[in-house]
Coordinates of C-alpha atoms in Angstrom, one line a residue:
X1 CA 98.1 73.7 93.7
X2 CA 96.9 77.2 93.6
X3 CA 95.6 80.1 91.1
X4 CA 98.2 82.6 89.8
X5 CA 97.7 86.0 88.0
X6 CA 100.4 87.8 86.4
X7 CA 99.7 91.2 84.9
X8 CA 102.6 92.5 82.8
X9 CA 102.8 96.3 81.1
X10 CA 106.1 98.3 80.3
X11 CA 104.2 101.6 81.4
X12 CA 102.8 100.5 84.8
X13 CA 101.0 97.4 86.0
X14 CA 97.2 97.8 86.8
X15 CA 97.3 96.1 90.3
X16 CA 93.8 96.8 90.7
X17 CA 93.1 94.7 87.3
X18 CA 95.3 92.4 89.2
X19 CA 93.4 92.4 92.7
X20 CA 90.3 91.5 91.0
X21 CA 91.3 88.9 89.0
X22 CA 93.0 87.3 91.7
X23 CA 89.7 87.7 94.1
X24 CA 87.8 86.0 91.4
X25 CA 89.9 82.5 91.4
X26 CA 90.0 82.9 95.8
X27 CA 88.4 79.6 95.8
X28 CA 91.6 77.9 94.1
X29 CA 93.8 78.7 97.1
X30 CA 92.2 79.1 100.6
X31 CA 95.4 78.6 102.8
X32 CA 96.4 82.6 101.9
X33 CA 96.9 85.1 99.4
X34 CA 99.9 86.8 98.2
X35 CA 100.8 89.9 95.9
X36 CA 103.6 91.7 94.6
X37 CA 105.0 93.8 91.9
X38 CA 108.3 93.5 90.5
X39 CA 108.9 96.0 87.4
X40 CA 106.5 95.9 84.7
X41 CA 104.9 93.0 86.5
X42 CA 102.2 92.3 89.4
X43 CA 102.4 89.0 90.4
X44 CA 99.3 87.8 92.5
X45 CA 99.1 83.6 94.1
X46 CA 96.2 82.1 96.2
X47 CA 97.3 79.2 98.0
X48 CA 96.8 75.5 98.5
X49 CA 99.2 74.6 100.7
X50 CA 100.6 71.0 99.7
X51 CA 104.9 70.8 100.0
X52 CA 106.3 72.9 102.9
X53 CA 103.7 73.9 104.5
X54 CA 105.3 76.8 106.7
X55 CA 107.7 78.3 103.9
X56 CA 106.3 78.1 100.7
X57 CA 104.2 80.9 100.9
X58 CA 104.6 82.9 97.1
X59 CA 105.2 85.1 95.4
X60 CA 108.5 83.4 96.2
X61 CA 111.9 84.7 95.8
X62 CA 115.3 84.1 94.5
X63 CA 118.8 85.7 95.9
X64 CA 118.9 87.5 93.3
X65 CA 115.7 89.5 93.0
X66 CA 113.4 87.0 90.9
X67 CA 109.8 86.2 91.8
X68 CA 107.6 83.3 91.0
X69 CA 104.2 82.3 91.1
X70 CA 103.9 79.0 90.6
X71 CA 100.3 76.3 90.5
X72 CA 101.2 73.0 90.3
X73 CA 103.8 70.3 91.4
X74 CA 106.9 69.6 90.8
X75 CA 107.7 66.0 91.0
X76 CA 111.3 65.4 91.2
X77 CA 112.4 69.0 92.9
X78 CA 114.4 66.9 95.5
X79 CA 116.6 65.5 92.5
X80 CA 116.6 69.0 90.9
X81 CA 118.1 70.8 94.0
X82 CA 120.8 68.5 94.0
X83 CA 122.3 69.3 90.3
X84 CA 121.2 73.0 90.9
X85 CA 123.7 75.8 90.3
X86 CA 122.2 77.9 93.4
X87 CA 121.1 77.5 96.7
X88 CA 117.2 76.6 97.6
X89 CA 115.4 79.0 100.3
X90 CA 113.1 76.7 101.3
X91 CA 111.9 73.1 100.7
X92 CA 109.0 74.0 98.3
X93 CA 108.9 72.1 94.7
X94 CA 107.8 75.3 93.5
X95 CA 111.1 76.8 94.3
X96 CA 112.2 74.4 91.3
X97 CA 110.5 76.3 88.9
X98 CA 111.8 79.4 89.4
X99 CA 115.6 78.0 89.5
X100 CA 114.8 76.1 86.1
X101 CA 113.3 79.6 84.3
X102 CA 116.2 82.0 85.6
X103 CA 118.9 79.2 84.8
X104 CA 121.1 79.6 82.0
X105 CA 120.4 76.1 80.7
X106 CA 118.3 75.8 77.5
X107 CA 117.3 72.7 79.1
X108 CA 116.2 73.4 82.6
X109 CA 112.4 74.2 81.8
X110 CA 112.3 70.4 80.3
X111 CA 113.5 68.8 83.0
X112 CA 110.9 69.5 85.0
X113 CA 108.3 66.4 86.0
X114 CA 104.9 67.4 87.4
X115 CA 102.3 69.5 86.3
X116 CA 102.7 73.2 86.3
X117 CA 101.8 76.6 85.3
X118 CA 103.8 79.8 86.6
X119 CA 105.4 83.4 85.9
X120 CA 108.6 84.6 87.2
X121 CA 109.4 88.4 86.6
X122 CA 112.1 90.4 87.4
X123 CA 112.5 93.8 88.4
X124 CA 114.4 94.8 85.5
X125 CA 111.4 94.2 82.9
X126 CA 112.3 89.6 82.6
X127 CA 109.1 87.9 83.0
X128 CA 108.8 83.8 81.7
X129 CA 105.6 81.9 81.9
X130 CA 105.5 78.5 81.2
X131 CA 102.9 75.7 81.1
X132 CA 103.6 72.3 81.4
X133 CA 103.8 69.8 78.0
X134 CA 100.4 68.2 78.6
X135 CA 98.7 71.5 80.1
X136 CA 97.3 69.3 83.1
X137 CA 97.4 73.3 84.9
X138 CA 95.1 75.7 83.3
X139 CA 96.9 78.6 82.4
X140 CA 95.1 81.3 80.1
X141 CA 96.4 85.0 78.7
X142 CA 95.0 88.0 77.2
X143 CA 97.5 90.3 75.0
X144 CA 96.0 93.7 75.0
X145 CA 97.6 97.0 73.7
X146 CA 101.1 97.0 75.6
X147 CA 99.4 94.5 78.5
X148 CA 100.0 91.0 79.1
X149 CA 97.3 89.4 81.2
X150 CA 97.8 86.1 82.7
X151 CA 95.1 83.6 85.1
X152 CA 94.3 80.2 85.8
X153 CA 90.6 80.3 85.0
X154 CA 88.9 82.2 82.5
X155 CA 86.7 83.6 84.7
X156 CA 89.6 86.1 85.9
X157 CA 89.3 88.4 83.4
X158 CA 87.5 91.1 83.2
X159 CA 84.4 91.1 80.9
X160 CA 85.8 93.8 78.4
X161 CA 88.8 91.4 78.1
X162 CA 87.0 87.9 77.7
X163 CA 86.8 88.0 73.9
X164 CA 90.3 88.0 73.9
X165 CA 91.1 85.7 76.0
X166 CA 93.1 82.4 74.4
X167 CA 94.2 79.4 76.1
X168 CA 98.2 79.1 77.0
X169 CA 99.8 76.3 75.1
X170 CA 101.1 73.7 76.8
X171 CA 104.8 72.6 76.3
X172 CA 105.8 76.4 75.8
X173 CA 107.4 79.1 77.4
X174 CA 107.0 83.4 76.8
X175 CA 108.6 86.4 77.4
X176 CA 108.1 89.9 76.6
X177 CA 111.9 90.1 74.9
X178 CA 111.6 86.5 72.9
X179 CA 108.0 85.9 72.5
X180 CA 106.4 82.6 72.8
X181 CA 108.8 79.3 72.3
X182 CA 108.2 75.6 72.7
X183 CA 110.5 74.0 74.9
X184 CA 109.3 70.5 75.5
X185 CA 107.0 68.4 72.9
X186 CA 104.7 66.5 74.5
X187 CA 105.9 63.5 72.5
X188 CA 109.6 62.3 72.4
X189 CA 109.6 59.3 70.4
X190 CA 111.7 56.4 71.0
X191 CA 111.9 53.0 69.1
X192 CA 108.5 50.8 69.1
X193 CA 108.4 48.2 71.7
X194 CA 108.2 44.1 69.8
X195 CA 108.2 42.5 72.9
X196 CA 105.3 42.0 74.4
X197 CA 105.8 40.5 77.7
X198 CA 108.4 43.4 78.3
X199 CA 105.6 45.7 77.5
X200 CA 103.5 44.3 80.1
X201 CA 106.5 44.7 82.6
X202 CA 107.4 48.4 81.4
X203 CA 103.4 48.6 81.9
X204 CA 103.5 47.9 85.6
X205 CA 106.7 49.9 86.9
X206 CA 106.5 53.0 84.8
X207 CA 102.4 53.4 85.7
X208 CA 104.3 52.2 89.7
X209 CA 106.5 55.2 89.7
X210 CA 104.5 57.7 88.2
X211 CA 101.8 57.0 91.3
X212 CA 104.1 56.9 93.7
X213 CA 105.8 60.3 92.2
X214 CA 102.3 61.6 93.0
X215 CA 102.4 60.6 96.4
X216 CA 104.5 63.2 97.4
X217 CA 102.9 65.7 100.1
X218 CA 103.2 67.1 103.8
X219 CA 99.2 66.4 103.9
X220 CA 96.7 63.4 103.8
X221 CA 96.1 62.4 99.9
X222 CA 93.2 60.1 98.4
X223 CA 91.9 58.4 95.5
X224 CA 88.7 59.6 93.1
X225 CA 87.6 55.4 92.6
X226 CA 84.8 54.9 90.4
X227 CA 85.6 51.2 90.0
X228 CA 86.6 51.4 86.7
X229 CA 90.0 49.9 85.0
X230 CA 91.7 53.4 85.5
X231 CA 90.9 54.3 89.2
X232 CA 90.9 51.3 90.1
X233 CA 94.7 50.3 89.3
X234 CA 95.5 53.6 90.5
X235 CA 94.3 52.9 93.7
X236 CA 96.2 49.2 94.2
X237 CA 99.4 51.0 93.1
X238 CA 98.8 53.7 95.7
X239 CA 97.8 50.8 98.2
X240 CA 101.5 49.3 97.3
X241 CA 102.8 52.1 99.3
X242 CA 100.2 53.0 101.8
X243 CA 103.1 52.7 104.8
X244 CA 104.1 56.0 103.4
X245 CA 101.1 58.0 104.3
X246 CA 100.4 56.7 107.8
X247 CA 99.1 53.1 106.2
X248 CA 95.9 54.6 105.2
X249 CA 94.8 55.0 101.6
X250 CA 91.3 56.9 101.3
X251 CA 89.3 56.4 98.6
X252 CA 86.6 58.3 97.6
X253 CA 83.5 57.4 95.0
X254 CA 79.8 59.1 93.9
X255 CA 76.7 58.4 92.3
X256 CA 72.9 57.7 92.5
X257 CA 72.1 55.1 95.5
X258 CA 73.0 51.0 94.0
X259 CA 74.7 52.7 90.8
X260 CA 76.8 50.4 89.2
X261 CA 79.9 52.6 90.1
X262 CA 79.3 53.0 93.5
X263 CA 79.0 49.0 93.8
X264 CA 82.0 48.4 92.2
X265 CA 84.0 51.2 94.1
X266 CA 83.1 49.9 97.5
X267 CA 84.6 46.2 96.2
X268 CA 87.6 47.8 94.8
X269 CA 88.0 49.3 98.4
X270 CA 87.2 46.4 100.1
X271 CA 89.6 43.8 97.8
X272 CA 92.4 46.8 98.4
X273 CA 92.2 47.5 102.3
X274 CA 91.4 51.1 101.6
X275 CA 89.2 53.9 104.1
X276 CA 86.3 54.2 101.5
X277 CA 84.2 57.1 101.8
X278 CA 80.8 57.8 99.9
X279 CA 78.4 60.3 98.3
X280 CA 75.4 59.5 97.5
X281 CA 72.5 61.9 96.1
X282 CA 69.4 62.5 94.4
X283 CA 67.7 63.8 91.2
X284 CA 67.5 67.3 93.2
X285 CA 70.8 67.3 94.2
X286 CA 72.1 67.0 90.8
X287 CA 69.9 70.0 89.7
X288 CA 70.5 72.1 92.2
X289 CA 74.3 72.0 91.6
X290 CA 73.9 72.3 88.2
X291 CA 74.7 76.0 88.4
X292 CA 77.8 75.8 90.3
X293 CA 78.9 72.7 88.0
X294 CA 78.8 74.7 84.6
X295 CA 80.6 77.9 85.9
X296 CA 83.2 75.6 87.6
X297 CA 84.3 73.5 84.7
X298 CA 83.6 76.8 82.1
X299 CA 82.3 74.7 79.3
X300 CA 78.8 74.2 78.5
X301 CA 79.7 70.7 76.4
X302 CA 76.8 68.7 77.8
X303 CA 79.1 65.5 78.0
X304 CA 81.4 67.1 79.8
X305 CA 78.7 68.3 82.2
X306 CA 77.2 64.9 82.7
X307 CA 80.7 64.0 83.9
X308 CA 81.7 66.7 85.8
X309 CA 78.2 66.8 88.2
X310 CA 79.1 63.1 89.9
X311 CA 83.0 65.0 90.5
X312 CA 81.9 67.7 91.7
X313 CA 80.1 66.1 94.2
X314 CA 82.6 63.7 94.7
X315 CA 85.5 66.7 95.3
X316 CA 82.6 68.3 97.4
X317 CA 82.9 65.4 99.7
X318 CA 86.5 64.1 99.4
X319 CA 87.7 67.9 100.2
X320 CA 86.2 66.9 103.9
X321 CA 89.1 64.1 104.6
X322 CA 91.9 65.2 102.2
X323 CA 93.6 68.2 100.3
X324 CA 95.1 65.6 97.1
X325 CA 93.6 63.3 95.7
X326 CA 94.6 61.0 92.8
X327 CA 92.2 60.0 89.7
X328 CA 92.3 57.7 86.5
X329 CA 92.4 60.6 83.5
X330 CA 94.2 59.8 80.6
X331 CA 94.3 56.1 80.5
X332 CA 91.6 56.5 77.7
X333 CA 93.5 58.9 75.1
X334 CA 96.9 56.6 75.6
X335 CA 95.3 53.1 75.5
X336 CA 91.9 53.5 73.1
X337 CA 89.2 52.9 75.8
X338 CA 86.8 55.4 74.0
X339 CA 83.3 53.3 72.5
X340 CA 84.7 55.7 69.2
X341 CA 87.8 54.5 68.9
X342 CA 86.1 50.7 67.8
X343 CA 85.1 53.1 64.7
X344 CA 88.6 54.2 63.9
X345 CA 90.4 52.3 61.0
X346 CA 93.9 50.7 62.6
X347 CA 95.9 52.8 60.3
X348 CA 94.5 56.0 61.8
X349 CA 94.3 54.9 65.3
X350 CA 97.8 56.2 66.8
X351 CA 97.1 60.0 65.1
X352 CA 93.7 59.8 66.8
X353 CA 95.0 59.1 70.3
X354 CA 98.3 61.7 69.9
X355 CA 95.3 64.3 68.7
X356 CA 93.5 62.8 71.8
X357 CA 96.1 63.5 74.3
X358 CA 97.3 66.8 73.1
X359 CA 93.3 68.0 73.3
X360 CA 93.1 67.1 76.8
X361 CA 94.2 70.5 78.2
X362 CA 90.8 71.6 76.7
X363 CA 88.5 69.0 77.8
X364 CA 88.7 66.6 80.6
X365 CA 91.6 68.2 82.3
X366 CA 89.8 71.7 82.4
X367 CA 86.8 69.4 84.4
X368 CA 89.2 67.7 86.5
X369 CA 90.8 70.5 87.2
X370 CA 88.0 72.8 87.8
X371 CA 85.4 70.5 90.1
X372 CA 88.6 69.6 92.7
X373 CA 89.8 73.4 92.9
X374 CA 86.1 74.7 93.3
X375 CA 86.5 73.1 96.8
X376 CA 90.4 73.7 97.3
X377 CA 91.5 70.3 96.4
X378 CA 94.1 69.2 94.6
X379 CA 94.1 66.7 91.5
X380 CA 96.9 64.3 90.0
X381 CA 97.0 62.0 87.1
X382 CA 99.5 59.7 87.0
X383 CA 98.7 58.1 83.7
X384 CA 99.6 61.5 81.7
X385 CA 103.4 61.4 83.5
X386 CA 105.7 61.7 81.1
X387 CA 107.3 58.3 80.9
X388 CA 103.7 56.6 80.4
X389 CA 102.7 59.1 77.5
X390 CA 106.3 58.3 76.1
X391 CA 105.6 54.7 76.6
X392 CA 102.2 54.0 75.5
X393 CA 103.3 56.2 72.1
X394 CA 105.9 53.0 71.9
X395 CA 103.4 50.4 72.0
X396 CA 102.5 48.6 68.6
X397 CA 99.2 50.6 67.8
X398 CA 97.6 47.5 66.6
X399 CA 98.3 46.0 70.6
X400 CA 95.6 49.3 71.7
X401 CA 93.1 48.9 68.9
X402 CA 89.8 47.9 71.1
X403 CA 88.7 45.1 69.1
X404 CA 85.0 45.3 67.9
X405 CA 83.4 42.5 70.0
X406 CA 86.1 42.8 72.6
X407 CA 87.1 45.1 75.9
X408 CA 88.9 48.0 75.4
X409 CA 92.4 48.6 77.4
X410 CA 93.2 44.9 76.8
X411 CA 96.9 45.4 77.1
X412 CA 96.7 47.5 80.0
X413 CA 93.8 44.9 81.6
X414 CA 96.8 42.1 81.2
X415 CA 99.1 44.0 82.2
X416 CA 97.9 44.0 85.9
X417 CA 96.2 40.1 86.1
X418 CA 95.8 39.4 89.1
X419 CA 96.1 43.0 90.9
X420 CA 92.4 43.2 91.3
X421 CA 89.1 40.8 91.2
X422 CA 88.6 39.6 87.5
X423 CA 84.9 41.2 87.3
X424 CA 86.6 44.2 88.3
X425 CA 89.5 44.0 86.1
X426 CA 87.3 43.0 82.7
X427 CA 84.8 45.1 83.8
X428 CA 83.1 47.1 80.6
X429 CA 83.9 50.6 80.1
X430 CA 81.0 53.5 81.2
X431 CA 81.4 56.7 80.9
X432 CA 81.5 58.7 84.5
X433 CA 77.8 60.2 84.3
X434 CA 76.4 56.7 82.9
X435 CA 78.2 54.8 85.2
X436 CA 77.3 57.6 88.8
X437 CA 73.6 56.9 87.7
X438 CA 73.7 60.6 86.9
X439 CA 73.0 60.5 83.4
X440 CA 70.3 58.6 83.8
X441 CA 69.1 61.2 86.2
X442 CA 69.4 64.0 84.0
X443 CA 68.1 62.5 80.8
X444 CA 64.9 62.1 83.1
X445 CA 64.9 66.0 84.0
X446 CA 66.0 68.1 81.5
X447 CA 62.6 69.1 80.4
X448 CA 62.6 71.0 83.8
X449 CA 65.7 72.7 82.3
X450 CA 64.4 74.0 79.0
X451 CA 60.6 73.6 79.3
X452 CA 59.4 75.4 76.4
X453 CA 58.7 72.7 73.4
X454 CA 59.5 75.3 70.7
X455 CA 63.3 75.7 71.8
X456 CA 64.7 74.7 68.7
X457 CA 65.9 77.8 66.9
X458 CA 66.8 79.8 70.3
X459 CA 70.3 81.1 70.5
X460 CA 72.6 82.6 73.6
X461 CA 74.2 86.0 72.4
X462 CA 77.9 84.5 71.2
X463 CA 77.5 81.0 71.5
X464 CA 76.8 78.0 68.5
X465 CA 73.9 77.5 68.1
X466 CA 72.5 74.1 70.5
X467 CA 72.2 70.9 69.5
X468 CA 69.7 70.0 72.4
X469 CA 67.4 71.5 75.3
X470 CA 69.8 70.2 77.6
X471 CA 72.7 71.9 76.1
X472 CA 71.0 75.1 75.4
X473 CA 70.3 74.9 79.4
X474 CA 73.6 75.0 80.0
X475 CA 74.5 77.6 77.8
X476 CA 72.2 79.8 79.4
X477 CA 74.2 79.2 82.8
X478 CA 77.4 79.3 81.0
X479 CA 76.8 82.9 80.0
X480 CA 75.9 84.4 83.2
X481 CA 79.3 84.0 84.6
X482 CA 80.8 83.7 81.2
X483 CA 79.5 86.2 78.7
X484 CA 82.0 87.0 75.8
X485 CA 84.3 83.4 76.4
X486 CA 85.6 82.8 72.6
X487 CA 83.7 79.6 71.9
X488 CA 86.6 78.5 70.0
X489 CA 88.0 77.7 73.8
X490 CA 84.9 75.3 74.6
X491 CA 85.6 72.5 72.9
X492 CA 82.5 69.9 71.6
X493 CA 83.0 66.2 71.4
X494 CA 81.0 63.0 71.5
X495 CA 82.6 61.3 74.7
X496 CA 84.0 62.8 77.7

């Protein structure tokens, strides 16, 4: 995991544009800094060091005069070197990427499993990006006059180029010479699944493999457990194969003191055998962080911010023990666990939750990715691996449909009987903020936020107008660091 710049311009990169936009996304890769340009192209990388620790140090290069900068992982590079036409430099899953966008195979860019977003360039002019089909890693481009600007966060760019700035798509792939290209959809198809008791089966050893695909690292790895459905099986599939990290598991959870997801966490860890770690704050806390939150995630969406303040703090203090850390995002958007989705006629369910998934990029990925790299820590989400989105799009829609006076996720709930207490494993659904305590907390406070009664009517230069004082609060510390963001790229929805 790590924050990549790429600045591309037939007459002459601007490595200066390039130095500041890597200084300004430092914080995504504390373990070093690298820079070079090749051609048209200045390649810039700040590191998290996660797979080879001692050689994976980028830009990275091929034999034959390609370099990459890659953020990400790449799952199944071990399998990839193996069928690979060329010789590997080093042991880095990032070296996978760059054989897959310089290899003659239409294919290669869609066999890669993980989550990635990268540029290679060449020195005679070649340059491919790529983002992954779900866009779990934030990638984002300006096209300026002859320049192409590429970062990982929006806050990279220069102000005079934020109005321009548009989020990569996921699933495709650019070049200066082709232009931009899809080369994996997000959804594959495949013949819907009748049997239901093999649908609980597939259930269990797809949502197995993807976590333990996710275990892969040279460094100690946790879980975020709110002790909810989601985190929750996460971390008993990761406890399954605790022997291979050392036989310690770590989870981590946050909130308010006696919030109801604190109480539950510490049972999950208890039940499961994990090291449970805590962090607990106050009313101040949560305003005082406020700040940092909303330039972090770079959305002012108050829902978003609700959630994203109890994981910040939560990265805050898991970034202490561990440098990965699995969480539960995604279960949601594939099964129906949303309190909207009760509203949502049967017929029109399975649209809604493709729409759902294929959105993410711009909502709760961009927090989940934001809060964990703020403190150098990296994020992975096993329930948006390829073979579960493939195989929850398989499953009879009217098997997801949250039933009006019933839980949500009952599939995935039966699916796992018996992997976890019952009060646990039928326990409601609340959102992250509800469930930290931290809504609650900031419901009570916002008037300290926005204290003039007469708000209603106020704007922010270039931004909707708000629905609320507490959004308008956050607008206000949106645009400090953020001035000139199209809003189009900060999404607004009703549960986050």
């Amino acid at each position: 995991m790590c924050g990549i710049v790429a600045v591309h311009d037939p007459t002459g990169p601007d490595s200066a544009l390039g130095e500041r936009m890597l200084d300004r996304i430092g914080h995504r890769g504390p373990d070093g800094r690298g820079t070079r340009t090749v051609g048209p192209t200045w390649l810039g990388h700040a590191r998290l060091s996660i797979v080879d620790l001692d050689h994976g140090a980028q830009p990275l290069p091929s034999d034959d005069g390609h370099w990459a900068v890659v953020n990400g992982e790449i799952y199944n590079h071990a399998r990839l070197r193996e069928v690979a036409p060329r010789d590997f430099r080093t042991d880095s899953d990032s070296e996978a990427a760059l054989s897959a966008a310089i290899s003659d195979d239409p294919d290669a860019l869609g066999d890669l499993r993980g989550m990635y977003a990268f540029a290679v360039a060449h020195v005679d002019g070649d340059l491919v990006v790529a983002r992954d089909p779900v866009g779990v890693k934030p990638l984002y481009w300006v096209r300026t006059g002859p320049a192409t600007l590429f970062a990982s966060e929006m806050r990279a760019f220069d102000a005079v180029h934020r109005p321009l700035v548009e989020s990569f798509p996921p699933g495709h792939r650019w070049s200066p010479t082709t232009g931009l290209a899809r080369f994996r959809e997000l959804h594959v198809g495949g013949r819907e699944i009748k049997d239901r008791d093999l649908a609980l089966r597939l259930l269990r050893t797809t949502l197995e493999t993807a976590v333990h695909r996710r275990m892969m690292a040279d460094v100690p790895l946790g879980v975020f457990l709110s002790g909810g459905l989601d985190s929750s099986l996460v971390a008993a599939l990761m406890a399954r194969h605790a022997d291979e990290v050392g036989g310690t598991v770590h989870s981590f959870a946050a909130g308010t003191a006696g919030s109801s997801d604190v109480v539950a966490a510490r049972r999950v860890a208890e039940h499961l055998g994990l090291e449970h770690h805590e962090r607990l704050y106050d009313a101040d806390e949560v305003l005082a962080v406020l700040p940092d939150v909303v330039r972090s995630i770079e959305s002012y969406e108050p829902s978003l911010v609700r959630s994203a303040v109890p994981n910040y703090l939560l990265a805050q203090e898991t970034a202490r023990t561990v440098k990965v850390v699995l969480t539960g995002e995604g279960a949601d958007e594939l099964f129906a666990g949303y309190s909207h989705h009760r509203d949502v006629a049967e017929a029109d369910l399975r649209q809604e939750l493709l729409d759902s998934v294929s959105g993410l990029h711009n909502l709760n990925l961009q927090r989940c990715d934001r809060v964990t790299m703020a403190h150098g820590l990296e994020a992975r989400v096993p329930f948006l691996d390829r073979d579960v989105v493939d195989l929850a799009a398989r499953l009879p829609i009217s098997w997801r449909v949250p039933h009006r006076h019933g839980l949500e996720k009952a599939l995935l709930r039966e699916a796992f009987a018996g992997w976890l207490p019952d009060d646990v494993l039928w326990r409601p659904k609340e959102q992250f903020g509800e469930g930290s305590g931290t809504a609650e907390v900031m419901a009570r406070r916002v008037a300290d936020l926005v204290p003039d009664p007469d708000w209603a009517g106020e704007r922010v230069a270039g931004l909707p107008a708000p629905r609320s004082r507490e959004e308008l609060a956050y607008q206000r510390m949106f645009a400090e660091g953020l001035a000139g963001v199209p809003a189009a790229l900060l999404g607004r929805f009703a549960d986050a």
